[in-house]
Amino acid sequence: MSLKVVKFGGTSLADAEHFKQVASIIKADPSRRYVVASAPGKRISNDEKVTDMLYNCYNMIRRHEDITDYYKKIVDRYTSIIAGLGINFDITGELEYIKNAMMARSGRDFAASRGEYLNSLILAKYLGFDFIDAENVIFFKENSTFDEERTNLAMKEELAKHERAVIPGFYGSMPNGTIKTFSRGGSDVTGSIVARACCADLYENWTDVSGFMMADPRIIKNPLPISMITYKELRELSYNGATVLHEDSIFPVQKEGIAINIRNTNHPEDAGTMIVPFAQDYNSEHVITGIAGKKGFSVINIEKNHMGAEFGFAMRVFKCLDQYEIHTEHLASGIDLMSHIVPEAELNSKLDEFIPELHRVTDADNISVDTGLALVAVVGRGMKETKGTAARIFTAISNANVNVRMIDQGASELNIVIAVYESDYEKTIEAIYNEFVK
Ligand code: ASP
């Protein structure tokens, strides 16, 4: 029998009605044996996510404020789920314990993690599945980075003992036993870790959208969905992909070549997006798979005659960027010019110190900074095989009267990244989408 790991996000587990829908999805396919659960998300747009409420409690305690009334709202969220499901399950002891532990300063990550912990206890009870506490199977190292190999061994061993189980997402434990969480949205990562450990045939990630769209729906009205995308393409699209799936979720499943299927809990009939290791077998319908982008970049232009002949020049530039904690998002070069595209937010506050220091270490002839840029990434495995793609992209952009500031084509020919002024950002995406999709 095939084996699937299923992860349900916060909106999929926001209230009792959603719990029932989740249970019917799980029960519809007996191969859905391991379930990873998020904390209850928003029920309506102006609702509070339980994780946010737990962070708020933590902050209130630090400010010596009384959390009694606020904590009661969290208690109500869980008790109304239990009541709505009609199960006989008393978690008042757990809720009391958590409140006391938070007041005894058990840490920010402990507080945040309890949303997933409680939701998973309830879901396990409702489904009649075992409960595996993530703190015993997901480990972080002393330096707070994720300990993949230790986790994989422990998770494998534990899963083998359970035919069916629910595992809370988002957290694990530090070597000293304290709770540590992944970054926000990290239950996706937990799902991927579980899928890797049991060598699942598929990792289904159930959320509130039917997969990835070819472009941002705030810019393109009703963009087409992406039915199939490779891991690598998704990485290139991470500028907007991260809102659907946590960026780091690719890495554990990639080790075993397991596909991820993004599905919609509210529309289980939709096939969603398949994220696959390779796509030889899948022909893409369009030359491009998707368009992503982001505003808020600057370009640092460093000019120096014969810089290419100078050993260590690039190293000095990178060292200086490193020292000021500025990331190079993209890099382009000319014979006597090197241009680094960097996030504006990382550069702005350090500009006055950073530029003189860069001058000092490089002895550059000129350094200039151009701000207010946006990056647009056009991604597609089909681009490699198709002649004239770049010509079509740039003709479309130029017809839209957009001035291209910089171009970077990845060596894999999987993507072309174009820097434009922020005011041209939406226009650029529209022009490319209309050229390839409409
Ligand atoms: N509940 C956590 C968050 O809101 C983790 C998750 O949902 O994946 O970020």
XYZ file of C-alpha atoms and ligand atoms in Angstrom:
447
model
C 0.000 0.000 0.000
C 1.296 3.452 -0.789
C 2.090 5.821 2.051
C 1.224 9.497 2.218
C 2.139 12.164 4.738
C -0.482 14.884 4.975
C 0.020 18.295 6.526
C -2.877 20.616 7.285
C -2.296 24.338 7.703
C -3.857 26.689 10.229
C -6.925 27.710 8.226
C -7.636 24.003 7.547
C -7.794 23.441 11.311
C -9.258 26.735 12.458
C -12.541 25.365 13.888
C -14.597 22.217 14.392
C -16.140 22.351 10.896
C -12.699 22.395 9.322
C -11.583 19.537 11.609
C -14.479 17.473 10.244
C -13.497 18.281 6.669
C -9.886 17.340 7.435
C -10.987 14.034 8.960
C -13.072 13.200 5.898
C -10.081 13.898 3.634
C -7.865 11.645 5.759
C -10.412 8.862 5.991
C -11.073 8.998 2.220
C -7.622 7.518 1.544
C -6.194 4.838 3.886
C -2.666 5.596 2.665
C -2.873 8.980 4.479
C -1.267 7.541 7.599
C 0.847 10.311 9.086
C -0.704 13.696 9.728
C 1.113 16.916 10.617
C -1.047 19.646 12.131
C -0.679 23.417 12.468
C -2.213 25.559 15.191
C -5.725 26.953 14.598
C -5.508 29.781 12.051
C -7.930 32.565 11.221
C -11.632 31.675 10.885
C -12.430 34.973 9.219
C -10.122 37.658 7.897
C -10.005 39.805 11.039
C -9.602 36.805 13.380
C -6.445 36.076 15.387
C -4.215 33.066 14.734
C -3.607 31.056 17.897
C 0.168 31.222 17.319
C -0.011 35.023 17.301
C -2.098 34.945 20.469
C 0.508 32.772 22.173
C 3.281 35.175 21.169
C 1.138 37.977 22.587
C 0.792 36.109 25.892
C 4.530 35.707 26.057
C 5.035 39.446 25.479
C 2.378 40.370 28.044
C 4.072 38.210 30.676
C 7.377 39.919 29.932
C 5.693 43.260 30.467
C 4.282 41.897 33.764
C 0.731 42.195 32.458
C -2.064 39.896 33.563
C -2.885 37.335 30.838
C -5.973 35.815 32.491
C -8.598 37.347 30.169
C -6.504 37.076 27.031
C -5.540 33.464 27.704
C -9.209 32.657 28.142
C -9.680 33.450 24.432
C -7.170 30.715 23.587
C -8.902 28.299 25.958
C -12.199 29.111 24.206
C -10.747 28.358 20.781
C -9.809 24.841 21.834
C -12.845 24.092 23.952
C -15.168 25.173 21.132
C -13.352 22.867 18.696
C -13.734 19.966 21.131
C -17.398 20.781 21.766
C -18.096 21.114 18.027
C -16.529 17.716 17.371
C -18.615 16.139 20.110
C -15.690 14.198 21.564
C -15.153 13.387 25.168
C -11.763 14.950 25.733
C -10.679 17.054 28.661
C -7.713 19.315 27.954
C -8.277 21.752 30.826
C -5.306 20.256 32.667
C -3.055 20.777 29.624
C -4.269 24.359 29.200
C -3.668 25.132 32.866
C -0.215 23.581 32.760
C 0.726 25.631 29.667
C -0.463 28.863 31.264
C 1.573 28.187 34.400
C 4.637 27.174 32.394
C 4.420 30.395 30.371
C 4.170 32.431 33.569
C 7.183 30.568 34.900
C 9.090 31.906 31.872
C 9.470 28.715 29.873
C 10.443 30.675 26.794
C 9.043 32.291 23.668
C 9.329 29.185 21.478
C 7.662 27.015 24.113
C 4.706 29.413 24.175
C 4.387 29.541 20.378
C 4.673 25.774 19.948
C 1.697 24.968 22.190
C -0.735 25.922 19.417
C 0.361 22.949 17.308
C 0.729 20.701 20.369
C -2.871 21.156 21.533
C -4.375 21.011 18.052
C -2.558 17.750 17.339
C -3.718 16.194 20.618
C -7.322 16.979 19.649
C -6.930 15.792 16.070
C -5.301 12.517 17.166
C -8.149 11.895 19.577
C -10.788 12.717 16.943
C -9.196 10.498 14.289
C -8.324 7.680 16.695
C -4.648 8.003 15.656
C -1.582 7.874 17.935
C 0.056 11.129 19.022
C 3.811 11.588 18.564
C 5.223 14.645 20.310
C 7.590 16.484 17.956
C 9.895 17.354 20.868
C 10.996 13.708 21.012
C 11.692 13.294 17.305
C 12.776 16.669 15.906
C 16.091 18.023 17.099
C 18.089 21.190 16.852
C 21.814 21.545 17.430
C 23.520 23.632 20.088
C 23.849 26.491 17.577
C 20.060 26.371 16.993
C 20.285 24.955 13.463
C 18.167 21.956 12.539
C 19.849 18.581 13.213
C 18.707 16.684 10.108
C 20.436 13.372 10.561
C 19.677 12.883 14.236
C 16.073 13.832 13.531
C 15.772 11.500 10.567
C 16.960 8.493 12.574
C 14.746 9.216 15.580
C 11.702 10.015 13.431
C 12.147 6.833 11.351
C 12.427 4.710 14.484
C 9.369 6.288 16.103
C 7.122 6.180 13.024
C 7.866 2.474 12.625
C 6.075 1.926 15.951
C 2.848 3.589 14.781
C 0.505 2.531 12.011
C -1.194 5.941 12.042
C -0.194 9.059 13.933
C -0.580 12.817 14.302
C 2.587 14.866 14.801
C 2.469 18.574 15.736
C 4.230 20.826 13.244
C 6.516 23.817 13.799
C 8.732 22.710 16.706
C 11.319 20.321 18.099
C 13.784 20.419 20.952
C 17.239 21.710 21.759
C 19.997 19.484 23.184
C 19.072 20.707 26.703
C 15.438 19.681 26.185
C 13.934 23.147 25.765
C 11.464 23.714 22.931
C 12.631 25.394 19.734
C 10.483 26.327 16.735
C 11.262 26.691 13.056
C 10.558 30.089 11.546
C 6.924 31.098 10.937
C 4.996 28.692 8.741
C 7.378 25.931 9.809
C 4.784 23.142 10.033
C 5.405 22.705 6.298
C 8.981 21.788 7.172
C 7.824 19.274 9.777
C 5.634 17.598 7.130
C 8.596 17.303 4.831
C 10.766 15.832 7.610
C 8.119 13.185 8.356
C 7.736 12.368 4.639
C 11.478 11.871 4.293
C 11.742 9.699 7.396
C 9.044 7.239 6.288
C 10.056 7.418 2.599
C 6.512 8.462 1.729
C 5.220 8.092 -1.803
C 3.778 11.572 -1.581
C 3.741 14.565 0.759
C 0.363 16.262 0.550
C 0.332 19.809 1.876
C -3.273 20.890 2.447
C -3.885 24.612 2.645
C -6.499 27.186 1.633
C -5.486 27.680 -2.007
C -5.447 25.203 -4.902
C -1.685 25.424 -5.422
C 0.638 27.948 -6.990
C -0.501 30.445 -9.558
C 1.588 31.445 -12.579
C 1.709 35.013 -11.285
C 0.641 37.058 -8.292
C -3.193 37.333 -8.385
C -2.929 40.853 -6.979
C -1.297 41.839 -10.260
C -2.804 39.393 -12.785
C -6.529 38.783 -12.526
C -7.286 35.050 -12.247
C -3.843 33.785 -13.230
C -3.622 30.188 -14.427
C -2.658 27.627 -11.785
C 0.624 25.743 -12.074
C -0.148 22.038 -12.293
C 3.437 20.808 -12.227
C 6.672 22.451 -11.087
C 10.117 21.081 -10.261
C 11.869 21.642 -6.927
C 14.413 23.839 -8.696
C 11.818 25.972 -10.437
C 10.056 26.480 -7.145
C 13.265 27.675 -5.534
C 13.629 30.240 -8.323
C 10.033 31.337 -7.755
C 10.517 31.617 -4.018
C 10.019 35.384 -4.158
C 6.308 34.711 -4.053
C 6.181 30.956 -3.535
C 7.052 31.276 0.126
C 3.593 32.520 0.958
C 2.094 29.152 -0.001
C 4.851 26.837 1.198
C 7.717 27.456 3.640
C 10.908 27.799 1.605
C 12.788 25.155 3.566
C 10.158 22.471 2.981
C 11.832 21.351 -0.208
C 15.059 20.201 1.402
C 14.058 17.095 3.452
C 11.882 15.557 0.693
C 14.490 16.392 -1.918
C 16.809 13.896 -0.197
C 14.402 11.081 -1.076
C 12.978 12.523 -4.293
C 9.449 12.679 -2.841
C 6.891 14.860 -4.622
C 4.850 17.487 -2.763
C 1.247 18.040 -3.741
C -0.283 21.370 -2.673
C -4.021 20.800 -2.134
C -6.985 22.905 -1.040
C -8.860 21.628 2.039
C -11.941 23.591 0.982
C -11.790 22.198 -2.574
C -10.453 18.652 -2.339
C -11.655 18.014 -5.890
C -8.908 20.345 -7.231
C -5.710 18.547 -8.257
C -3.523 21.390 -6.930
C 0.154 21.802 -7.776
C 2.584 18.878 -7.973
C 6.161 19.742 -6.989
C 8.372 17.052 -8.481
C 12.099 16.278 -8.427
C 12.510 16.117 -12.213
C 10.172 16.838 -15.015
C 11.414 14.738 -17.936
C 8.088 12.983 -18.068
C 6.053 16.111 -17.819
C 5.844 18.496 -20.707
C 4.967 21.950 -19.611
C 2.045 23.506 -21.370
C 3.711 26.904 -21.521
C 7.331 27.833 -22.130
C 7.362 29.549 -18.774
C 6.189 27.962 -15.546
C 5.696 31.129 -13.548
C 6.648 34.720 -12.892
C 7.628 35.978 -9.457
C 9.007 39.178 -8.171
C 9.622 41.571 -5.350
C 10.218 45.247 -4.767
C 12.773 46.776 -2.427
C 16.199 46.291 -4.011
C 19.204 48.488 -4.648
C 22.154 47.984 -6.931
C 25.692 48.775 -5.835
C 27.886 49.514 -8.858
C 31.612 49.177 -8.252
C 33.832 50.496 -11.036
C 37.565 49.973 -11.274
C 39.805 49.647 -14.309
C 41.327 46.168 -14.683
C 39.427 44.776 -11.708
C 39.369 41.379 -13.438
C 43.142 41.179 -13.388
C 43.317 41.873 -9.670
C 43.434 38.750 -7.505
C 41.071 38.806 -4.560
C 39.008 41.778 -5.762
C 35.660 39.948 -5.645
C 36.636 38.368 -2.348
C 37.220 41.787 -0.775
C 33.839 43.012 -1.983
C 32.069 39.944 -0.605
C 33.946 40.119 2.689
C 32.867 43.704 3.123
C 29.227 42.833 2.321
C 29.493 39.982 4.779
C 30.863 42.184 7.505
C 27.859 44.522 7.148
C 25.436 41.585 6.806
C 24.254 42.574 3.347
C 23.215 39.741 1.021
C 23.909 39.740 -2.682
C 20.679 38.680 -4.334
C 22.095 38.841 -7.877
C 25.394 39.730 -9.397
C 26.262 41.096 -12.840
C 29.621 42.149 -14.153
C 31.274 44.029 -16.994
C 34.945 44.273 -17.800
C 35.592 47.036 -15.263
C 32.297 46.927 -13.396
C 30.663 44.733 -10.804
C 27.009 45.259 -9.834
C 25.489 43.712 -6.729
C 21.733 43.703 -6.323
C 21.009 43.781 -2.605
C 17.916 44.152 -0.414
C 17.346 47.841 0.213
C 16.382 47.251 3.840
C 19.772 45.683 4.566
C 21.721 48.477 2.894
C 19.874 51.669 3.790
C 20.697 51.961 7.466
C 24.377 51.090 6.901
C 25.010 53.126 3.779
C 27.067 55.888 5.419
C 29.533 53.481 6.918
C 29.449 50.746 4.317
C 30.271 52.731 1.162
C 33.448 54.397 2.566
C 34.572 51.009 3.868
C 33.931 49.395 0.463
C 35.979 52.186 -1.131
C 38.782 51.554 1.319
C 39.001 47.786 0.794
C 38.605 47.849 -3.001
C 40.265 51.135 -3.893
C 37.516 51.449 -6.517
C 37.470 54.323 -9.035
C 33.794 54.888 -8.420
C 30.986 53.378 -6.360
C 27.369 54.330 -6.953
C 24.094 53.107 -5.536
C 20.850 53.011 -7.476
C 17.737 52.490 -5.347
C 14.052 51.710 -5.844
C 14.436 48.582 -7.923
C 12.196 45.562 -8.265
C 13.237 42.097 -9.422
C 11.119 40.005 -11.729
C 12.042 36.335 -12.146
C 10.723 34.498 -15.186
C 11.064 30.791 -14.491
C 10.524 27.784 -16.701
C 12.142 24.437 -17.431
C 10.783 24.857 -20.977
C 13.026 27.893 -21.625
C 16.119 25.802 -22.216
C 14.563 23.920 -25.107
C 12.867 26.880 -26.735
C 14.647 29.404 -28.908
C 13.647 33.028 -28.792
C 12.302 33.095 -25.222
C 14.553 35.973 -24.166
C 13.649 37.882 -27.331
C 9.951 37.487 -26.554
C 10.410 38.592 -22.925
C 12.349 41.717 -23.809
C 10.163 42.663 -26.751
C 7.113 42.421 -24.512
C 8.769 44.534 -21.828
C 9.967 47.130 -24.282
C 6.515 47.354 -25.886
C 5.224 48.130 -22.407
C 7.688 51.014 -22.320
C 9.721 49.611 -19.447
C 13.394 50.376 -19.044
C 15.373 47.253 -18.032
C 18.034 48.081 -15.435
C 19.792 44.724 -15.237
C 19.486 41.155 -16.544
C 20.714 37.910 -15.021
C 20.182 34.598 -16.744
C 20.983 31.656 -14.501
C 23.446 29.177 -16.010
C 20.813 26.469 -15.681
C 18.674 28.415 -18.177
C 15.828 27.879 -15.791
C 15.261 31.537 -15.104
C 15.832 35.059 -16.289
C 15.886 37.741 -13.620
C 15.172 41.283 -14.692
C 15.653 44.377 -12.556
C 13.319 47.275 -13.294
C 12.314 50.411 -11.441
C 9.654 49.746 -8.831
C 7.185 51.947 -10.683
C 7.436 49.548 -13.657
C 7.085 46.358 -11.601
C 3.417 45.518 -12.213
C 3.639 46.561 -15.870
C 6.575 44.212 -16.423
C 4.787 41.217 -14.939
C 1.649 41.936 -16.953
C 3.608 42.272 -20.190
C 5.403 38.942 -19.705
C 2.288 37.086 -18.573
C 0.283 38.343 -21.538
C 3.036 37.380 -23.956
C 3.361 33.791 -22.780
C 0.046 32.830 -21.286
C -2.801 34.755 -22.811
N 1.560 28.082 13.564
C 2.834 28.487 13.040
C 2.714 29.859 12.394
O 1.671 30.479 12.462
C 3.443 27.466 12.165
C 2.619 27.022 10.988
O 1.430 27.270 10.931
O 3.186 26.413 10.090
O 3.671 30.325 11.847
